[in-house]
Amino acid sequence: MIVPVLLAGGSGTRLWPMSRGLFPKQFLKLAGDQTMLQATVERGAALPDVQPPMVICGEDHRFIVAEQLQQTGETEATIVLEPVGRNTAPAAAVAATLVAERYGRDAVLILMAADHVITDTAGFARTAETAAALAAEGHLVTFGVTPTRPETGYGYIQTGDPVGDGFTVKTFREKPDTETAEQYIASGDFLWNSGMFVFQAGTLLDEMREQAPDILDAAMAAVSQGQEDLDFLRLDKTAFAKSPEDSIDYAVMEKTARAAVVPLSVGWDDVGSWTYMGTVNTPDGEGNVLQGDVLTHDTTNTFVRSNDGRLVATVGLDNTVIVDTTDAVLVASRDRVQDVKAIVGQLKAAKRSEALHHAIVYRPWGSYETIALGARFQVKRIVVKPKCKLSLQMHHHRAEHWIVVQGTAIVTKGDETLTLTEDQSTYIPLGTTHRLENPGVIPLELIEVQSGSYLGEDDIVRFQDDYNRA
């Protein structure tokens, strides 16, 4: 049997401003009608003799993962919460430990990043079956993507002797310069390192015991001391934090004698920068890829994306990337889009919200959007999903006015409970315990006006919460 394991902990900094720390690229619809996570779930479901998937993510993303899985109809997935980021080797050890416990050591897990694109799902399933057969023979298998260009942004795998329908791995190579990449392509025996792997749970555990015992011990302790929390498995923080931080490539694959590689030609891309978005779509006669409300004049070889219906106009540009969002605009040379992560570094250093949040901030109960902000006041648009409610809470430094725009609200305010419908409102004085609930079957939408000396999101004291955040 095969268990898809989806690694959904990436931050996607090079796709800012679409990708943000609390809503990174794996949760975005960048390459179709599904989010990248949902497309990966569907890809895993097409595998033979497949079991429900396992998704490994950070605590900040847990409710986004749960909701997106529900939207696909996947209700039996295991969602594992990493308390701290430790790269892919500890995550793989956790997954192998859980798969071995539930399905036995012979069960095969396929480790996939949740933020990659594969256009040929059927072809991927066939190749994965080939890889699973090699894994059943005791190999640790990786997918090597057949190169289509001398790419400098990927690592490479040099193939060795044939084994089954794949090859042994001769060497792993780091990201090359252009000249070296061209030499790799000319030789014909190099593949791109996809970062996807297939192995039996027991084989990986045995190999990690030999190659990375500290990582394995920490992972197994984190699982055994972990706790169920709502629909999540929360790894023990103290145990997991003891693990060294390392990738499965460095910790195991580059050291093992069991490594094998299966060639993969299925339209794969890791969507590592805005370059992908400019190449996956068909350009117009001037070499431009335009998405959204865009007008151009004397513009060539340029990618422009307007995300929120705002008109973007360009004049006299060439070889440029422009990405417009509600609260930030990126303008970059197409040759320098890998450096967008430097901007994210500046935003983090300045503790600016644009590094973490979109203008719309998602919560397990719905979302909110700041639509006006000034000295001692803030106006938000709040949407509460049907049958959901916010925590019972209190603020020390602000009062709030709520005006219902759509739907029905049940409001707890101190000792009283109110029912509000469209065009009705209420006032929550500073220091008053309160709660907002949507009892209906349609989204509840309201406008919240905050006023006070401090309006930060950390001015919340939670007393009760359906999502264990109290």
XYZ file of C-alpha atoms in Angstrom:
470
model
C 0.000 0.000 0.000
C 1.042 3.599 -0.592
C 0.610 6.492 1.850
C 1.008 9.991 0.335
C 2.877 12.276 2.742
C 2.543 15.972 1.893
C 5.067 18.429 3.284
C 3.181 21.716 3.622
C 5.509 23.763 5.788
C 7.214 25.984 3.207
C 7.127 29.781 3.336
C 7.360 30.565 -0.400
C 9.222 33.849 0.096
C 10.220 34.147 -3.575
C 6.553 34.404 -4.597
C 5.856 37.439 -2.434
C 3.588 39.453 -2.487
C 1.115 36.664 -3.334
C 2.792 34.275 -0.913
C 2.954 35.454 2.720
C 4.275 33.822 5.873
C 0.830 32.927 7.229
C -0.619 32.113 3.791
C 2.238 30.771 1.628
C 2.156 29.525 -1.943
C 0.940 25.967 -1.217
C -2.429 27.443 -0.224
C -2.775 29.661 -3.310
C -4.394 29.020 -6.685
C -1.352 29.792 -8.792
C -1.683 27.148 -11.501
C -5.359 26.327 -11.915
C -8.691 26.223 -10.107
C -7.262 24.316 -7.136
C -4.732 25.425 -4.577
C -1.355 23.765 -4.892
C -2.056 21.720 -1.742
C -5.370 20.514 -3.143
C -3.775 19.572 -6.455
C -1.141 17.545 -4.575
C -3.859 15.764 -2.589
C -5.621 14.871 -5.837
C -2.324 13.677 -7.324
C -1.803 11.361 -4.383
C -5.354 10.027 -4.596
C -4.654 8.790 -8.146
C -1.947 6.385 -6.954
C -2.618 2.618 -6.850
C -3.680 1.003 -3.539
C -3.496 4.408 -1.897
C -4.371 5.169 1.724
C -5.611 8.508 3.136
C -2.894 11.168 2.963
C -0.781 12.559 5.767
C -0.076 16.300 5.774
C 2.763 17.734 7.853
C 2.533 21.470 8.498
C 3.200 24.171 11.062
C 0.720 25.153 13.743
C 0.024 28.536 12.145
C -1.314 26.813 9.010
C -3.330 24.008 10.602
C -6.810 25.405 10.024
C -6.011 26.419 6.445
C -4.855 22.871 5.729
C -7.953 21.373 7.366
C -10.334 23.592 5.413
C -8.635 23.000 2.071
C -8.670 19.234 2.646
C -12.389 19.397 3.440
C -12.984 21.292 0.217
C -11.496 18.361 -1.713
C -13.747 15.886 0.116
C -10.747 14.384 1.937
C -12.000 13.746 5.478
C -9.696 10.945 6.624
C -6.346 12.677 6.272
C -3.919 12.847 9.179
C -2.688 16.382 9.869
C 0.571 16.423 11.828
C 1.662 19.694 13.447
C 5.352 20.523 13.652
C 5.983 22.770 16.676
C 9.152 24.162 15.059
C 10.631 23.920 11.572
C 13.422 21.363 11.240
C 13.592 20.772 7.459
C 12.569 17.586 5.647
C 14.606 14.860 7.381
C 12.790 15.084 10.751
C 9.452 15.332 8.920
C 10.270 12.177 6.944
C 11.243 10.383 10.157
C 7.947 11.365 11.784
C 6.002 10.181 8.745
C 7.843 6.846 8.574
C 7.272 6.276 12.299
C 3.528 6.903 11.992
C 3.148 4.865 8.779
C 5.034 1.920 10.303
C 2.792 2.029 13.389
C -0.448 2.183 11.417
C 0.240 0.075 8.331
C 3.410 -1.879 9.067
C 7.056 -1.476 8.105
C 6.447 -2.688 4.539
C 4.019 0.124 3.746
C 5.376 2.570 1.151
C 5.263 6.302 1.730
C 5.663 8.840 -1.038
C 7.066 12.109 0.241
C 5.839 15.091 -1.792
C 6.126 18.842 -1.394
C 2.679 20.427 -1.332
C 3.765 23.377 -3.484
C 4.920 21.727 -6.722
C 3.134 21.606 -10.067
C 2.709 18.431 -12.130
C 0.594 18.730 -15.255
C 0.408 15.005 -16.136
C -1.278 13.361 -13.129
C -1.730 9.997 -14.859
C 1.919 9.934 -15.904
C 2.957 10.736 -12.359
C 0.869 7.839 -11.026
C 2.566 5.439 -13.443
C 6.032 6.652 -12.483
C 5.155 6.497 -8.781
C 4.107 2.858 -9.229
C 7.508 2.146 -10.777
C 9.199 3.882 -7.846
C 7.079 1.950 -5.342
C 8.202 -1.335 -6.916
C 11.843 -0.319 -6.431
C 11.094 0.774 -2.866
C 9.564 -2.644 -2.151
C 12.949 -4.133 -3.078
C 14.664 -2.068 -0.380
C 15.715 1.007 -2.353
C 15.330 4.597 -1.223
C 13.937 6.132 -4.390
C 13.872 9.706 -5.602
C 12.267 11.170 -8.704
C 14.697 12.739 -11.151
C 13.015 15.163 -13.539
C 14.157 14.945 -17.142
C 15.759 18.373 -17.781
C 14.335 20.650 -20.448
C 16.886 23.460 -20.048
C 20.225 24.147 -18.285
C 18.501 25.245 -15.072
C 20.693 26.776 -12.341
C 17.958 26.851 -9.699
C 17.787 23.072 -9.135
C 20.135 20.449 -7.780
C 21.040 17.578 -10.109
C 21.261 13.778 -9.825
C 23.778 11.811 -11.862
C 22.417 8.411 -12.821
C 24.422 5.223 -12.384
C 23.717 1.630 -13.387
C 20.225 0.505 -14.405
C 18.134 -1.060 -11.643
C 14.603 -2.192 -12.447
C 12.980 0.633 -14.402
C 15.282 3.188 -12.823
C 18.948 3.744 -12.001
C 21.230 3.729 -9.050
C 22.308 7.188 -7.942
C 25.922 7.930 -8.789
C 26.115 11.402 -7.250
C 23.994 14.310 -6.049
C 25.165 17.720 -7.247
C 24.397 21.172 -5.857
C 22.805 23.934 -7.928
C 25.330 24.635 -10.720
C 26.341 27.746 -12.589
C 25.140 28.118 -16.181
C 28.232 26.575 -17.787
C 28.114 23.531 -15.519
C 24.380 23.106 -16.074
C 24.964 23.102 -19.829
C 27.593 20.388 -19.379
C 25.141 18.313 -17.332
C 22.506 18.562 -20.046
C 24.987 17.668 -22.788
C 26.169 14.562 -20.934
C 22.674 13.031 -20.928
C 23.036 11.309 -17.550
C 21.882 14.095 -15.229
C 18.352 14.697 -13.927
C 16.885 17.532 -11.872
C 16.464 16.712 -8.191
C 12.701 16.994 -7.620
C 12.802 16.678 -3.836
C 10.207 13.866 -3.925
C 10.958 10.432 -2.483
C 9.501 6.927 -2.197
C 10.525 4.326 0.390
C 9.177 1.633 2.651
C 8.665 2.929 6.169
C 10.903 0.265 7.667
C 13.696 0.823 5.144
C 13.821 4.542 5.877
C 13.736 3.976 9.641
C 16.598 1.484 9.412
C 18.660 3.805 7.244
C 18.030 6.788 9.515
C 19.070 4.686 12.499
C 22.411 4.258 10.762
C 22.842 7.656 9.089
C 20.924 10.111 11.308
C 20.182 8.562 14.716
C 19.748 11.912 16.499
C 17.042 12.950 14.033
C 15.277 9.608 14.314
C 15.341 9.553 18.122
C 13.887 13.050 18.324
C 11.185 12.258 15.768
C 10.123 9.025 17.454
C 9.995 10.725 20.860
C 7.951 13.597 19.404
C 5.432 11.096 18.026
C 5.206 8.946 21.168
C 4.790 12.016 23.390
C 2.489 13.821 20.968
C -1.153 14.601 21.660
C -4.374 14.637 19.698
C -5.800 18.162 19.439
C -9.161 18.434 17.675
C -8.464 16.874 14.241
C -4.684 17.283 14.533
C -1.748 15.281 15.870
C 0.429 17.733 17.764
C 4.060 16.567 18.017
C 5.744 17.088 21.368
C 7.601 20.392 21.163
C 10.452 19.627 23.561
C 11.267 16.312 21.902
C 10.991 17.584 18.333
C 13.098 20.684 19.028
C 16.018 18.404 19.971
C 16.254 17.183 16.381
C 19.081 18.570 14.251
C 17.826 20.621 11.312
C 18.607 18.820 8.061
C 17.112 17.800 4.723
C 16.403 14.202 3.800
C 18.869 14.699 0.909
C 21.818 15.527 3.158
C 20.874 13.376 6.153
C 20.170 10.150 4.244
C 20.064 10.135 0.443
C 23.621 11.383 -0.138
C 25.026 8.848 2.345
C 23.033 5.693 1.706
C 24.085 2.873 -0.609
C 20.421 2.148 -1.348
C 19.616 5.311 -3.333
C 17.846 4.877 -6.667
C 16.315 7.363 -9.087
C 13.363 7.055 -11.456
C 13.171 9.517 -14.400
C 10.096 11.730 -14.350
C 8.670 13.588 -17.374
C 5.273 14.905 -16.287
C 5.437 18.702 -16.528
C 7.016 19.173 -13.098
C 8.030 22.523 -11.628
C 8.663 23.619 -8.062
C 7.232 27.099 -8.782
C 10.248 28.596 -7.049
C 9.860 32.101 -8.473
C 7.685 34.307 -10.667
C 9.661 33.029 -13.669
C 7.430 29.949 -13.713
C 4.249 32.004 -13.994
C 5.708 33.782 -16.994
C 6.613 30.553 -18.799
C 3.725 28.195 -18.015
C 1.225 30.505 -19.737
C 1.206 31.239 -23.473
C 2.588 34.739 -24.135
C 0.998 37.174 -26.548
C 2.675 38.470 -29.709
C 4.944 40.773 -27.681
C 6.036 38.003 -25.333
C 3.829 39.265 -22.492
C 1.778 37.178 -20.056
C -1.035 39.331 -18.665
C -3.413 38.234 -15.898
C -6.260 40.372 -14.618
C -7.106 43.947 -15.630
C -3.939 44.972 -17.508
C -3.210 47.458 -20.309
C 0.188 47.747 -21.987
C 1.947 50.063 -24.419
C 5.358 49.353 -25.915
C 5.828 46.517 -23.408
C 7.584 43.236 -24.215
C 8.562 39.974 -22.493
C 6.783 41.048 -19.319
C 4.604 39.222 -16.802
C 1.856 41.287 -15.159
C -0.654 39.966 -12.632
C -3.420 42.123 -11.154
C -5.072 40.186 -8.362
C -7.809 42.404 -6.997
C -9.468 43.909 -10.050
C -7.325 47.037 -10.055
C -6.147 48.297 -13.432
C -2.400 47.945 -13.987
C -0.933 49.847 -16.948
C 2.615 49.608 -18.289
C 4.558 51.763 -20.738
C 7.969 51.079 -22.255
C 8.902 48.009 -20.223
C 10.862 44.922 -21.197
C 11.751 41.734 -19.294
C 9.846 42.768 -16.186
C 7.611 41.128 -13.567
C 4.775 43.090 -11.947
C 2.516 41.543 -9.303
C -0.206 43.740 -7.815
C -2.091 42.886 -4.620
C -4.335 44.913 -2.335
C -1.573 46.041 0.004
C 1.684 45.572 -1.948
C 3.096 45.750 -5.487
C 6.196 43.955 -6.742
C 8.150 45.320 -9.723
C 11.253 43.315 -10.639
C 13.521 42.426 -13.503
C 12.733 38.899 -14.709
C 16.430 38.140 -14.329
C 16.324 38.989 -10.605
C 13.081 37.428 -9.364
C 15.001 34.917 -7.207
C 16.054 37.919 -5.101
C 12.489 38.741 -4.013
C 13.257 36.863 -0.791
C 15.608 39.749 0.097
C 12.591 42.074 0.207
C 10.807 39.628 2.501
C 13.891 39.690 4.721
C 13.649 43.478 4.948
C 9.946 43.274 5.786
C 10.615 40.784 8.569
C 13.465 42.858 9.962
C 11.161 45.877 10.063
C 8.383 43.707 11.603
C 5.987 44.758 8.860
C 2.728 42.871 8.507
C 3.173 42.476 4.736
C 5.694 39.690 5.405
C 3.072 37.588 7.174
C -0.437 38.652 6.221
C -2.453 39.496 3.165
C -4.922 42.341 3.405
C -7.450 39.573 4.086
C -6.396 37.573 7.147
C -7.826 34.069 7.454
C -8.975 32.550 10.723
C -10.540 29.123 11.432
C -13.941 30.808 11.771
C -13.644 32.959 8.611
C -11.647 36.083 7.772
C -11.190 39.790 8.365
C -9.911 42.632 6.219
C -8.755 46.064 7.375
C -10.404 48.641 5.148
C -9.449 51.822 7.050
C -6.827 52.585 9.678
C -6.008 55.812 11.464
C -4.993 57.273 14.809
C -7.042 55.479 17.508
C -9.461 53.840 15.061
C -9.638 50.889 12.670
C -12.408 49.605 10.397
C -12.618 45.934 9.450
C -14.813 43.783 7.245
C -15.445 40.516 9.091
C -16.850 37.338 7.509
C -17.899 34.434 9.755
C -18.531 31.060 8.154
C -21.886 29.313 8.763
C -22.172 27.551 12.133
C -18.893 29.089 13.333
C -18.122 31.448 16.185
C -15.243 33.524 17.468
C -13.715 32.987 20.886
C -15.281 34.398 24.046
C -12.879 37.285 24.570
C -12.138 40.681 26.021
C -9.951 43.667 25.073
C -8.101 45.927 27.491
C -7.502 48.861 25.164
C -10.303 49.113 22.611
C -14.062 49.251 22.214
C -15.904 47.908 19.159
C -19.027 48.716 17.141
C -20.528 45.904 15.025
C -22.889 46.544 12.083
C -24.398 43.492 10.362
C -24.320 43.713 6.558
C -25.475 40.185 5.697
C -26.736 37.204 7.649
C -27.649 36.737 11.292
C -25.407 37.238 14.310
C -25.737 35.966 17.846
C -23.793 38.349 20.066
C -22.729 37.606 23.610
C -22.084 40.883 25.456
C -21.368 40.569 29.132
C -24.374 38.805 30.668
C -26.753 39.429 27.769
C -27.259 37.671 24.422
C -28.504 39.535 21.338
C -29.669 38.439 17.908
C -28.840 40.902 15.151
C -29.886 40.838 11.499
C -29.041 43.019 8.502
C -28.639 46.754 9.216
C -28.687 46.215 12.990
C -25.745 47.049 15.242
C -24.368 46.880 18.764
C -21.613 48.455 20.842
C -19.029 46.464 22.834
C -17.500 48.687 25.556
C -13.822 48.384 26.462
C -13.252 45.536 28.942
C -16.564 43.776 28.177
C -16.534 40.020 27.609
C -18.032 39.282 24.194
C -18.484 36.702 21.460
C -19.757 36.633 17.877
C -21.519 33.618 16.350
C -23.077 32.808 12.973
C -26.024 30.415 13.518
C -27.129 30.568 9.880
C -26.386 28.699 6.668
C -24.929 31.688 4.771
C -21.793 33.668 5.658
C -22.248 36.411 8.241
C -20.728 39.685 7.081
C -20.331 42.729 9.297
C -18.373 45.933 9.628
C -16.383 46.377 12.828
C -15.265 49.820 13.968
C -12.572 49.704 16.639
C -11.570 52.711 18.739
C -9.037 52.969 21.519
C -5.465 53.608 22.560
C -4.115 50.329 21.136
C -5.599 48.294 18.278
C -3.130 45.412 17.875
C -4.316 41.840 17.387
C -2.462 40.774 20.534
C -4.911 42.751 22.708
C -7.127 39.685 23.067
C -7.809 37.718 26.252
C -9.576 34.471 25.296
C -11.749 32.662 27.841
C -13.369 29.991 25.645
C -12.491 28.914 22.118
C -13.724 26.154 19.792
C -10.243 25.937 18.259
C -8.217 25.459 21.457
C -6.532 28.872 21.189
C -7.622 30.009 24.663
